[in-house]
Amino acid sequence: MRIPAAPAALPAESSPVPLPGWDPDWSRLVPISTSGGTRTLHVLDTAAVLGRAGLEPDGTILAVHGNPTWSYLWRRLAQATVEQARAGGPVWRLVAPDQLDMGFSERLAHPELPHPDRLDDGDYRTLGGRLTDLDALVSTLGLDAAARSGHRLLTLGHDWGGVVSLGWAGRNEDLVAGAMSLNTAVHHPDTAALPMPLQAALAGPLLPGSTVLTDAFLRVTTALGHPGLDPELKAAYRAPYARAARRGGIGGFVADIPAGPHHPSHRELRRVSSALERFGKPALLLWGPRDPVFLDTYLADLLHRLPQADLHRFETAGHLLAEDEDLAEPILAWAGRLLQGEARDRASVAVPAAGEADWESTGTRPLWSFLDDWRDRAEPALVDMGGPDRSPLGWDRLATVVDAIATGLVDRGVRPGDRISMMVTPGRDLTAALYAALKIGAVVVVADAGLGVSGMTRAVRAARPDWLIGQVPGLAVARSQNWPGRRLSVQTLAAPLASALGVEDSLYRMALAHDGERVTAAPRPADPAAILYTSGSTGPAKGVLYTHGRLAALAGLLRDVFDVRPGSSLLAGFAPFALLGPAIGATSITPDMSVTRPATLTATAVAESTRAGGATILFASPAALRNVVATADRLTGPDRAELRRIDLVLSAGAPVPPQLMREVSALFPNARFHSPYGMTEALLLADIDGETVTELAGSDAPDAGVCVGRAVGPVRLAIAPLDADGASAATLLEGTEAAGVLGEVVISAPHQKAGYDRLWLTDSHSKRDTRDGLTWHRTQDVGHLDREGRLWIEGRMQHVVTTPEGPVAPGGPEARIDTLAAVSRSAVVGVGPRGTQAVVAVVEAVGPAGARPPRPGLAPSELTAQVRQAAAPVPVAAVLVTGRVPVDIRHNSKIDRTRLARWADSVLAGGPVGSP
């Protein structure tokens, strides 16, 4: 089949279908002098629109689409640049060509259908030819001359356009101020197979059949949206490719994939990838992990070549990232930082910061310091009641094992900065592995088993560890899900099992082989130490990065606030705090319970753990404490005597009702009760004692929400007021100025996170405040400070209901509804468009004694009246009953209000009741 040449055209004049979101004023036809003579490109260019508005660009973004899209891919970015400029923000000109033979650009004549062996820049374009085309366009538009005069030029690409744009940036580094890319790949190992979709597209007659003769390749690509694209958008992407004669470039692009070393574009691709290893300018990578073509291995390669790159992974997005997410915000935010000189270049990440603090100057001690100091003491350091060996492990033995494993890890090849994913249940094995890794400067990755296999897979792939340490169940999951990282087992496995699981070595073997050896090298306070994943209760779990110094500050704060002194003994029903035991000089006791189900902790297990380890402190979630109280009737006299040894009970993760506090205090009569407030991003921020909780519960007019107490130690609490739309202001209020003002809780503390891992946009949002020159963290919690300086939490930012009368935080009315005898748990959600939402209460109802609770759906009139009266002055439009209010697994308390809001909206619209 011969494919004829065709001239370039303007989309508004030649598109067979409407183009939603496209402004005809952006279009221009640009002749360029390139390989094969003069060719004409259709170019999206906002210069004319900006010029008519009298706006002079601060810089230009040169954007290149991939296959089989066209410049329509960048329409939302174009609109956002114009709107930002008109609003007085930085002025960015967007230049986005339709590549030759693509979109509405000129079509080349092709005597034959495309094939990898028949590529020639006079016929089907190669990678080198497309780089030449981009050179020609830049020169024709004068962008190179402007860049030499100080005009900032940024590149941006997607798919194969990412290769072209990064390749052009790499060989024109003197012209560009920075490079950005969406999903792409610049290197593929010669010995590795291509991703399956590309193998299929390149297979013999399928290449021309699926790309040119039919629009199968085009339709498959436009079906990759998450969520799926509207039919109008799919039609718009197909508009330039309505006939086979218009699709030669699609086939040519696929044929130009360098599938092996003999491919015509293989050498050019190697030049592109090599140049990126030397590219020194700032870089931004935006990635959709649900991409069947550009897999995470390609992202890992890009990060290796561009260590300075800022990265944001949009965990629910895929190949069509520009459609799945509004990318204008991160692109323009990053471009703005570049204008201000705040974007990182290669040099800034290659050299440690001047004057970096050492341990002595920070006033803190390394997490492993007690292990070193007490390596000759036989007193118990660990007691693992959930493992096969319940005998205490002394400080001397723990220090020896940690050093031996650390030596073995170094001998195996682990280096400072390597990421190690820990797939080990809490107990002595996890503690030894964790402190060994920390001591040699590795970065520990901890994802809660409560995330489930899919959640953990998402977390592990996002963190992309170099190593994975696990027990057999975890290693089996890692194998089945193809998790990244070299595998190490805890126990020494039989050779066939180790081979089947891909295991190279074991910690037990290391402990024996290196017994008595010492590790002397130690990381600095500013070095990364751990990536801890959030519970995922309000969206995909986020990796929270901590440095050694910040974790050490947390350990010091715990010692100071709760008067935990060396020799104390910590019984931890919440895994993260069990791991902190050695860091605070306390014996760590892990009770016999399920890590993923806190409510499995029993009173007998607490008594047995206290007896075995001499516990003086109990840390457990409210869900765990409820079950401890519920199972207290099984305690013997000696068991109850053991519980009298506890002098401090700590409970966090959810509000602790006064009644539960009283019941717990009766079980632990010699204990002070404290409920600290914090989050994965800052594990200890405020604290309230049992006496204060009881006092506030008896108040005639309590504040809305749940009181979590006053700030502890050096922590500063501020409030960013909410506006009518439920957004938090840029202004921060503290002290009496913040009293009674509903807003987002913003904190600053020495032990807060260093950042979110590979979530550049999220991290930037959370750190946007600079009050008093401090680093602040926007918590996404909503609440207020009272006149006594106490913090009251009223929910999460994403759960604020935006009514016509203003924003309503759910925590206040929920707390009042939960006092009803007929309600065991409630959730307040918003139904309807933002700004006009109606307040709906969803309750788990309790029937009268001996009677069934109401059926799911609309609540009976009597219950509805009770709920409305309790929620006042918040007006409740409707009350729904559900059999179960969905909560998170880690704390068994964080309500999934987003899920409930969708369910309530459906039920009130007449849909099936079912369950949320």
Tab-separated table of C-alpha atoms in Angstrom, residues 1 20 27 93 105 124 137 179 289 373 430 498 507 520 522 592 599 645 653 703 711 744 803 844 860 865 880 891:
chain	number	residue	atom	x	y	z
A	1	MET	CA	0.000	0.000	0.000
A	20	PRO	CA	-13.471	19.994	23.330
A	27	SER	CA	-2.980	26.983	16.125
A	93	ARG	CA	4.433	30.564	26.401
A	105	SER	CA	1.194	18.330	10.507
A	124	TYR	CA	9.390	7.130	7.868
A	137	LEU	CA	11.372	24.225	14.773
A	179	ALA	CA	13.567	19.348	31.499
A	289	PRO	CA	2.303	3.772	37.433
A	373	ASP	CA	26.482	1.731	75.279
A	430	LEU	CA	12.361	-7.281	62.752
A	498	ALA	CA	15.418	-20.315	48.660
A	507	LEU	CA	19.978	-12.985	58.364
A	520	THR	CA	32.047	1.302	63.106
A	522	ALA	CA	27.618	5.438	61.193
A	592	ASP	CA	0.752	-12.016	71.227
A	599	ALA	CA	-8.632	-5.568	68.420
A	645	ARG	CA	2.897	-2.758	87.584
A	653	GLY	CA	-4.747	6.569	66.584
A	703	ASP	CA	-16.074	22.530	72.014
A	711	ALA	CA	1.482	20.936	72.024
A	744	GLU	CA	-6.460	23.211	58.788
A	803	THR	CA	-22.882	23.932	52.637
A	844	GLU	CA	-24.411	2.247	62.790
A	860	PRO	CA	-36.739	5.410	61.121
A	865	ALA	CA	-35.241	13.051	65.028
A	880	LEU	CA	-29.097	6.805	56.791
A	891	HIS	CA	-6.312	1.834	63.838
